[in-house]
CSV table of C-alpha atoms in Angstrom, one decimal:
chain,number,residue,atom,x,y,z
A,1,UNK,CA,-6.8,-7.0,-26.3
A,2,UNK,CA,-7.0,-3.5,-25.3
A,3,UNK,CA,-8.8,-2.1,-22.7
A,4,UNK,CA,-10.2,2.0,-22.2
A,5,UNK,CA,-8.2,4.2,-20.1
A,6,UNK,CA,-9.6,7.1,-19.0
A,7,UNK,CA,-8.5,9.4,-16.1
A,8,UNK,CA,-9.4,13.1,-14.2
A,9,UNK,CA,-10.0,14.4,-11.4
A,10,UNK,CA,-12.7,14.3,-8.4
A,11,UNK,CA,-12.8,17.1,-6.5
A,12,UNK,CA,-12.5,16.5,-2.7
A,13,UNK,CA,-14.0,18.7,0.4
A,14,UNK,CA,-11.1,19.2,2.8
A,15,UNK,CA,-11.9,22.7,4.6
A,16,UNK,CA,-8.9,22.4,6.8
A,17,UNK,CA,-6.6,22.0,3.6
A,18,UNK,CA,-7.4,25.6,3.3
A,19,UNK,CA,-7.6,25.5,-0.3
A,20,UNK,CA,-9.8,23.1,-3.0
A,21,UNK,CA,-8.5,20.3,-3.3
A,22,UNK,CA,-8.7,17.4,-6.0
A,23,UNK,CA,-8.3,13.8,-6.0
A,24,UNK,CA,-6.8,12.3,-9.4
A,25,UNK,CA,-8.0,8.8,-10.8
A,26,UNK,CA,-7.2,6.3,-13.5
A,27,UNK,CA,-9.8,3.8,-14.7
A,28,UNK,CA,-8.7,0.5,-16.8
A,29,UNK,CA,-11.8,-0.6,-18.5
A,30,UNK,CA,-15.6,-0.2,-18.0
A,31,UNK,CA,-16.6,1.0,-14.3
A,32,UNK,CA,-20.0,-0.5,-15.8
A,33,UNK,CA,-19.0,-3.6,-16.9
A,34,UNK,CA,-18.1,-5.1,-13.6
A,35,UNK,CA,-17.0,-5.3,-10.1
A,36,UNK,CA,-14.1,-2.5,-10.3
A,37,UNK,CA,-11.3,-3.2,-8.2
A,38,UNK,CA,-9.9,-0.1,-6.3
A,39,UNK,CA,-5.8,0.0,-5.5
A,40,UNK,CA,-4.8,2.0,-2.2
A,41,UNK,CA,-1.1,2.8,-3.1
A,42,UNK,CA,1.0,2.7,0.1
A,43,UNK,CA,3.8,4.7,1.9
A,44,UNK,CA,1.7,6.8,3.2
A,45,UNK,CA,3.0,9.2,0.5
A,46,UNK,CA,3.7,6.7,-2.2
A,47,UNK,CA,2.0,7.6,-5.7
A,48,UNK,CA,0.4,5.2,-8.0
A,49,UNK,CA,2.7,4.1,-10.6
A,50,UNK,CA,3.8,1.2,-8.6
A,51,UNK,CA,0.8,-0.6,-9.0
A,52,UNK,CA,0.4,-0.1,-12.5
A,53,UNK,CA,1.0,-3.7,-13.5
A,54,UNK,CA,-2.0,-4.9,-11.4
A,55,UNK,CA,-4.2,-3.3,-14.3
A,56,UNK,CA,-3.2,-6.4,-16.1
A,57,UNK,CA,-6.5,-7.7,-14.4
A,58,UNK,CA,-8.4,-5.2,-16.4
A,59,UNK,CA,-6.8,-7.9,-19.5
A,60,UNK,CA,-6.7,-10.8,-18.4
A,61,UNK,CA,-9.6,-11.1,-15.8
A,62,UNK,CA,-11.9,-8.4,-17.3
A,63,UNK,CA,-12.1,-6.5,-13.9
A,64,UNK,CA,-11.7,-2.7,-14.6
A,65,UNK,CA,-9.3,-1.3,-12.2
A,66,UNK,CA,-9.3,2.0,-10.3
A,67,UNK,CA,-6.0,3.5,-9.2
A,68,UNK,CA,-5.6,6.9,-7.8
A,69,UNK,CA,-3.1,9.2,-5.9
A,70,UNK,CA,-3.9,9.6,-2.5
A,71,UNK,CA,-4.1,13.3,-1.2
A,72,UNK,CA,-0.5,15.7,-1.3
A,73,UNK,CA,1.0,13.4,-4.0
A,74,UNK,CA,1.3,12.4,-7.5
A,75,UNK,CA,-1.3,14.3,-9.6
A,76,UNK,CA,-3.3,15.1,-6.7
A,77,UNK,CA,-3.7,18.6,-5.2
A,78,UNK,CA,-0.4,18.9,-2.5
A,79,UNK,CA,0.1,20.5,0.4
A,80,UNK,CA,3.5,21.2,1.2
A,81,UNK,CA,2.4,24.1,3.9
A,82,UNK,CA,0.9,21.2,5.7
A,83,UNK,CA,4.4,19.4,6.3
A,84,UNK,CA,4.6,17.8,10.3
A,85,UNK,CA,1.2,18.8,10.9
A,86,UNK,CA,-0.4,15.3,12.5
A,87,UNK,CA,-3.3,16.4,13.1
A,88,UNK,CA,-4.7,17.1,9.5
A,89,UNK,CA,-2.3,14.3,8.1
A,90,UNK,CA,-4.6,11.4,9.4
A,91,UNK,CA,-5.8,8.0,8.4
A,92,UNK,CA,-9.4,9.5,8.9
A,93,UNK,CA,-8.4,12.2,5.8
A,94,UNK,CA,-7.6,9.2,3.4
A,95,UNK,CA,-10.8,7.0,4.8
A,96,UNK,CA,-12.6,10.0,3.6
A,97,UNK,CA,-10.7,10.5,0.2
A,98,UNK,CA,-11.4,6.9,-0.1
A,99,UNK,CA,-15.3,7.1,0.1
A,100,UNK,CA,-15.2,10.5,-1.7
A,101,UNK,CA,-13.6,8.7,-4.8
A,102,UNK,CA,-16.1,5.7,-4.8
A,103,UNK,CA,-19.2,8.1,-4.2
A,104,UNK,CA,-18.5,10.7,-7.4
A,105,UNK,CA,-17.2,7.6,-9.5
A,106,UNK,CA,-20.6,6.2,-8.9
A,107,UNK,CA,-19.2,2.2,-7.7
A,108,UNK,CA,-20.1,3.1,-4.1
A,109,UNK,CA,-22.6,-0.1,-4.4
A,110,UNK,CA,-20.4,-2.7,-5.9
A,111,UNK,CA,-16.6,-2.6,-5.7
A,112,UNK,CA,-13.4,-4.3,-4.3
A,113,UNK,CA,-10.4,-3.3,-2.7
A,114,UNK,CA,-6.8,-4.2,-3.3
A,115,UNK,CA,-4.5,-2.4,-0.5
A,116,UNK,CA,-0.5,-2.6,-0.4
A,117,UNK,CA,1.6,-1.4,2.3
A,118,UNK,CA,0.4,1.5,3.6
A,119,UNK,CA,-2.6,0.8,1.3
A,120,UNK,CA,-3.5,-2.6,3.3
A,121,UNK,CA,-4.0,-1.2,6.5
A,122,UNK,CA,-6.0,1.6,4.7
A,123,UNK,CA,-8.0,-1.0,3.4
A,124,UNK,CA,-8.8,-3.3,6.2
A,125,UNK,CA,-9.7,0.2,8.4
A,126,UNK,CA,-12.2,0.4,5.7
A,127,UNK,CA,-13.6,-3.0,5.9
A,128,UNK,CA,-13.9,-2.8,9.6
A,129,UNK,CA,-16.3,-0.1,8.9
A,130,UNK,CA,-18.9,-2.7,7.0
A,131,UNK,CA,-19.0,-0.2,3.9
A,132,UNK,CA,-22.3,-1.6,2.1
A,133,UNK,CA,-20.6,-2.0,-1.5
A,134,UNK,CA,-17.3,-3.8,-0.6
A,135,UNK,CA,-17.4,-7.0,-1.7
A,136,UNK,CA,-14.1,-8.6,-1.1
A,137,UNK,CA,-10.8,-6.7,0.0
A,138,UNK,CA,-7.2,-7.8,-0.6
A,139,UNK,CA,-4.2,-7.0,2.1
A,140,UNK,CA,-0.7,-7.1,0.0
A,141,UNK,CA,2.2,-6.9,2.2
A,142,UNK,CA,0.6,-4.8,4.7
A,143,UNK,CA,1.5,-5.1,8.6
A,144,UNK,CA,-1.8,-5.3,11.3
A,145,UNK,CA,0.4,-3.3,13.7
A,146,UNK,CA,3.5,-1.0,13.5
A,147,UNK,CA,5.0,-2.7,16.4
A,148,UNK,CA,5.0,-5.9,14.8
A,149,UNK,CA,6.2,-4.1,11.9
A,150,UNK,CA,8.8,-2.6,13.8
A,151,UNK,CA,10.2,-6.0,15.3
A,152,UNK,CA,9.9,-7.6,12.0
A,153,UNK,CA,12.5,-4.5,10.7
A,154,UNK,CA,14.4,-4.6,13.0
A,155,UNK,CA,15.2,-8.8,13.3
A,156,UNK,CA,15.7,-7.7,8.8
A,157,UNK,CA,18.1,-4.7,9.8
A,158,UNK,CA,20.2,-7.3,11.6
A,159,UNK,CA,20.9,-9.5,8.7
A,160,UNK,CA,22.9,-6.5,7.0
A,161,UNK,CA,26.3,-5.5,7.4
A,162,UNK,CA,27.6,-4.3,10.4
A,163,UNK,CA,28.9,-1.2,8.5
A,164,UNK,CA,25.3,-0.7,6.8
A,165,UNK,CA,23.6,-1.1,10.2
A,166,UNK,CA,25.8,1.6,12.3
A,167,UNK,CA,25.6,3.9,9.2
A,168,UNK,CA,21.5,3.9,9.4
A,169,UNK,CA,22.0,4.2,13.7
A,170,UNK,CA,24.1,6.8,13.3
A,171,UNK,CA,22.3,9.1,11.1
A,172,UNK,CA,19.1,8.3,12.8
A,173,UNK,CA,20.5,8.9,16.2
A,174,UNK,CA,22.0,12.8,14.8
A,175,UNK,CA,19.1,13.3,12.8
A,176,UNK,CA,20.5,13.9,9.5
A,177,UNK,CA,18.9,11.2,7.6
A,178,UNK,CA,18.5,13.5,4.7
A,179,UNK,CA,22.1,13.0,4.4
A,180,UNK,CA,23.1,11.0,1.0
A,181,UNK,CA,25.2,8.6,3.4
A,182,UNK,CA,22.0,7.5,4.9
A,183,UNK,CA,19.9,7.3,1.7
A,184,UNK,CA,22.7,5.3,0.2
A,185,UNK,CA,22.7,2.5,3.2
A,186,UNK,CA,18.8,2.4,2.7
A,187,UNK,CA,19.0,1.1,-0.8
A,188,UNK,CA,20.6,-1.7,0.5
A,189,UNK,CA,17.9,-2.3,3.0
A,190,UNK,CA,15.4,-1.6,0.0
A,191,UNK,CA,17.2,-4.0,-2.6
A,192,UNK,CA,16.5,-7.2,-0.5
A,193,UNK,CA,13.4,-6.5,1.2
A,194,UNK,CA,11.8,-3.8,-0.9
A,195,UNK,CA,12.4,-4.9,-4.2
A,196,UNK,CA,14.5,-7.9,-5.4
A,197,UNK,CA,14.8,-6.9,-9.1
A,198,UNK,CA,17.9,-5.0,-10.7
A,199,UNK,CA,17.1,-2.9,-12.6
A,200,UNK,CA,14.0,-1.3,-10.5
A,201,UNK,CA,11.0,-1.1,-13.1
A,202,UNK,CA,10.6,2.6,-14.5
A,203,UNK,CA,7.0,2.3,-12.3
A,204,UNK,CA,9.2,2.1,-9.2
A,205,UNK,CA,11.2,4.5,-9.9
A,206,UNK,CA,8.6,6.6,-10.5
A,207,UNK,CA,7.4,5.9,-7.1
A,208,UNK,CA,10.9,7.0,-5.4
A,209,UNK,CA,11.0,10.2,-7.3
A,210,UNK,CA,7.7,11.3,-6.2
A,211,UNK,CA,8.6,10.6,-2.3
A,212,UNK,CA,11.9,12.4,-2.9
A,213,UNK,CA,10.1,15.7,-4.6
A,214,UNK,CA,7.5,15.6,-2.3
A,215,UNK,CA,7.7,13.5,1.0
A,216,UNK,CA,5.1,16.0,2.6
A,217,UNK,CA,3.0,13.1,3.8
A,218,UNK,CA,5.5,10.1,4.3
A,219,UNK,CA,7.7,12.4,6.7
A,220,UNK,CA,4.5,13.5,8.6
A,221,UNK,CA,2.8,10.4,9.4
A,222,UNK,CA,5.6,7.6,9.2
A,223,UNK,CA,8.9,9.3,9.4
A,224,UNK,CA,12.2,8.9,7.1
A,225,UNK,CA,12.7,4.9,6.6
A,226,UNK,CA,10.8,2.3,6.7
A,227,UNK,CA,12.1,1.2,9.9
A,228,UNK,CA,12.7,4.1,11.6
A,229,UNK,CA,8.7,5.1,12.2
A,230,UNK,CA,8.6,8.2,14.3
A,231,UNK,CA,5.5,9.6,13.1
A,232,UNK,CA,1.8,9.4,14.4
A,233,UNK,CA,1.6,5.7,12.3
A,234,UNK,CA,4.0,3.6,15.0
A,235,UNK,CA,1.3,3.1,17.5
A,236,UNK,CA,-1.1,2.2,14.3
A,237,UNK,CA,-2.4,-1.3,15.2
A,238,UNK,CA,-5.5,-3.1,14.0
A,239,UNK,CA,-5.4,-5.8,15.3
A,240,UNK,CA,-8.4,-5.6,17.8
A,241,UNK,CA,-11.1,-4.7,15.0
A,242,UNK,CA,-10.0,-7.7,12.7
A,243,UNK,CA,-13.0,-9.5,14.0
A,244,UNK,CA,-15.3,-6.7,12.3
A,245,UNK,CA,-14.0,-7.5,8.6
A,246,UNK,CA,-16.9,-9.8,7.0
A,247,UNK,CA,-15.9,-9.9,3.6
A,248,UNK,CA,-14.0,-12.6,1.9
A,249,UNK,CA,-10.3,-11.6,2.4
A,250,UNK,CA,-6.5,-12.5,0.3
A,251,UNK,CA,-3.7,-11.4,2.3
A,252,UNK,CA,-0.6,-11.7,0.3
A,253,UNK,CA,3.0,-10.7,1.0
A,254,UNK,CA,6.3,-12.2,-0.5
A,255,UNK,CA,9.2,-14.9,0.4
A,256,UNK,CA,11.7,-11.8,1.8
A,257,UNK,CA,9.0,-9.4,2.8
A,258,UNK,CA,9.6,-6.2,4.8
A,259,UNK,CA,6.0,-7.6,5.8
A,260,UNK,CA,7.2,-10.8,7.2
A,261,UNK,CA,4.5,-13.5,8.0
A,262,UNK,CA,4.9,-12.5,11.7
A,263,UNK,CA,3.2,-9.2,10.4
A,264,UNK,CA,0.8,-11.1,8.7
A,265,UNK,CA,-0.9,-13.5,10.8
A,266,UNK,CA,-3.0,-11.3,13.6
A,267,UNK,CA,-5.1,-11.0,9.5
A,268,UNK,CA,-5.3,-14.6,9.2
A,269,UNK,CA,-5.8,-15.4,12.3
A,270,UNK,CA,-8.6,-12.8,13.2
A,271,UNK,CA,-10.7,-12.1,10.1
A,272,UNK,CA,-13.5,-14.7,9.5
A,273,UNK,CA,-13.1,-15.7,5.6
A,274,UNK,CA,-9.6,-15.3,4.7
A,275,UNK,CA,-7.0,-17.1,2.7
A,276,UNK,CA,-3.2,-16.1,2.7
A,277,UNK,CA,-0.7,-16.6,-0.6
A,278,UNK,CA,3.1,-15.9,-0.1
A,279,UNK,CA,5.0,-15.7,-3.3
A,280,UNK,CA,8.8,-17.2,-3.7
A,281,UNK,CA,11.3,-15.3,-4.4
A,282,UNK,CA,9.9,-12.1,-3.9
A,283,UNK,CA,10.1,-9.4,-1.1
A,284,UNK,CA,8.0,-5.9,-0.9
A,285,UNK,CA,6.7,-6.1,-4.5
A,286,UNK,CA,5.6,-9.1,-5.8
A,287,UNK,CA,3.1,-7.4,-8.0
A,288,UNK,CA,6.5,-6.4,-10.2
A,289,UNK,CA,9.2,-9.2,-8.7
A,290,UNK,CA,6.0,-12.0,-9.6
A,291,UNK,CA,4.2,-10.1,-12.1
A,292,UNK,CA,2.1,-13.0,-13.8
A,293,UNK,CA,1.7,-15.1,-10.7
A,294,UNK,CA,0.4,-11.9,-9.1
A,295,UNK,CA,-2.1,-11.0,-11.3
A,296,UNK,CA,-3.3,-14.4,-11.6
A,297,UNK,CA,-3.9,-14.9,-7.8
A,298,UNK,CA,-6.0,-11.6,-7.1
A,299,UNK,CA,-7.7,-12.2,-10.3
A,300,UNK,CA,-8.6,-15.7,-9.9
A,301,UNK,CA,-9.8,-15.0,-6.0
A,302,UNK,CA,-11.8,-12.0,-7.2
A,303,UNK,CA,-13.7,-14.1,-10.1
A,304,UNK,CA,-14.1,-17.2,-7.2
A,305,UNK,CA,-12.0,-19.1,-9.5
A,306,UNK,CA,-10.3,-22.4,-7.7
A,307,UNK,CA,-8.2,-23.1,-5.3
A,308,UNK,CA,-5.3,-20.9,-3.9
A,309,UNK,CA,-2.1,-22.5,-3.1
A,310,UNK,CA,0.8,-21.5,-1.0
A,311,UNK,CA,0.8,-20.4,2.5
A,312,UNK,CA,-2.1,-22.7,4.4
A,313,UNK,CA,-5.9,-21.2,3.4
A,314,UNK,CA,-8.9,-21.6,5.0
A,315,UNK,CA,-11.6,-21.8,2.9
A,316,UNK,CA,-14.0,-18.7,1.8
């Protein structure tokens, strides 16, 4: 069965930006004839295309799914002229993007959120916030603190080899990790805790071109790797509004995830209905490295469908 597709652009009131600036969206399926499902990509920085495949839920759930590009990326309006500037680069500018989108695509009311990454801890800021439409929210491999984050990377960084490890010290520690040396020892990291499969999937790809053409936001508000955090984002934490999320939650991350379960848990611990799946076998993207399983877990918890195994659950 196929689904519509339609896509365009929302235009989105930044009067810092210093120019207009537009907000690009896909839909998969009827807005109307459901509970659409909204996907923050992550990074910060990241584009789109890597979620692709959870539109599958538009098929095989009959969800219609909203993915967009965050602001300065993808088919959004960039800002290159805004590059190290933390104090327009802020999560407050993609909380507002966020409500922008859901206001002038008219699912304010009645929608769902599916965060990954970057995207998560977009998310759950959101759902602290008791937005009146949200009616469930999912966390995918998404830390509730960068210094959690940050101990989790670095306990990962130690299971490489030695020469991997003091080529990644050393280019941080000069600054040059632009250099192709760097980038090179990264994919390494990335290959096992990233993304397990080999070839990459042209989505991810995709992805990785966009951050390289334009890593505008990434740079500003995380810094060059995803363990080496020197932007605004390392003191990011959640952890004390957890309590204020009301909805029922799915935190999900995978068996070798950069988002370890010691990342993790401050969500399962903290917010009221919650249950937690890990996937086997799979590390940053299990939406791609556990495509089915994935798509059957968010859209079985977002039609209240059974039981989800796995990691323990409490119940909704």
């Amino acid at each position: 069965m196929t689904v519509p597709i339609t896509e365009g652009f929302v235009d989105f009131d930044v009067p810092s930006a210093g120019q207009p600036c537009k907000t690009w969206y896909k839909v998969f399926g009827d807005l109307n004839a459901g509970t659409p499902l909204v996907g923050l990509h992550g990074g910060p920085g990241a584009v789109h295309d890597y979620l692709l495949s959870i539109a599958d839920i538009a098929t095989t759930h009959k969800i219609p799914v909203v993915l967009y590009d965050q602001l300065g990326n993808g088919h959004s309006t960039h800002l290159r002229d805004k590059a190290g500037d933390t104090s327009f680069w802020t999560e407050q500018l993609f909380l507002d993007e966020l409500d922008n989108l859901l206001t002038r695509l008219g699912i304010k009311d009645n929608y769902t959120v599916l965060g990954h990454s970057w995207g998560g801890m977009l998310g759950a800021k959101h759902a602290t916030l008791s937005p009146k439409g949200l009616r469930a929210l999912i966390i995918s491999d998404s830390p509730a603190s960068m210094t959690l984050w940050l101990e989790a990377a670095a306990s990962l960084l130690a299971q490489l080899p030695q020469d991997v490890q003091d080529t990644l010290r050393k280019h941080e520690d000069a600054g040059t990790t632009d250099f192709q040396e760097y980038k090179d020892a990264m994919k390494i990291f990335n290959s096992r805790f990233v993304c397990r499969l080999d070839p990459l999937p042209e989505e991810v790809k995709a992805c990785d071109d966009a951050l390289d053409a334009d890593p505008t936001v990434y740079l500003t508000m995380n810094g060059p790797s995803e363990f080496h955090v020197i932007g605004p984002l390392k003191n990011w934490s959640i952890v004390d509004d957890l309590h204020k999320i009301r909805v029922p939650t799915l935190l999900l991350n995978g068996e070798f995830d950069e988002a370890k379960d010691s990342v993790v848990v401050p969500f399962f611990n903290l917010i009221p209905r919650v249950k937690w799946y890990t996937f086997p076998n799979s590390s940053h993207m299990p939406q791609w490295e556990a495509r089915t399983k994935y798509v059957q877990v968010v859209g079985d918890f977002l039609k209240g469908l059974g039981t989800i195994g796995g990691a323990s659950s409490q119940g909704l």
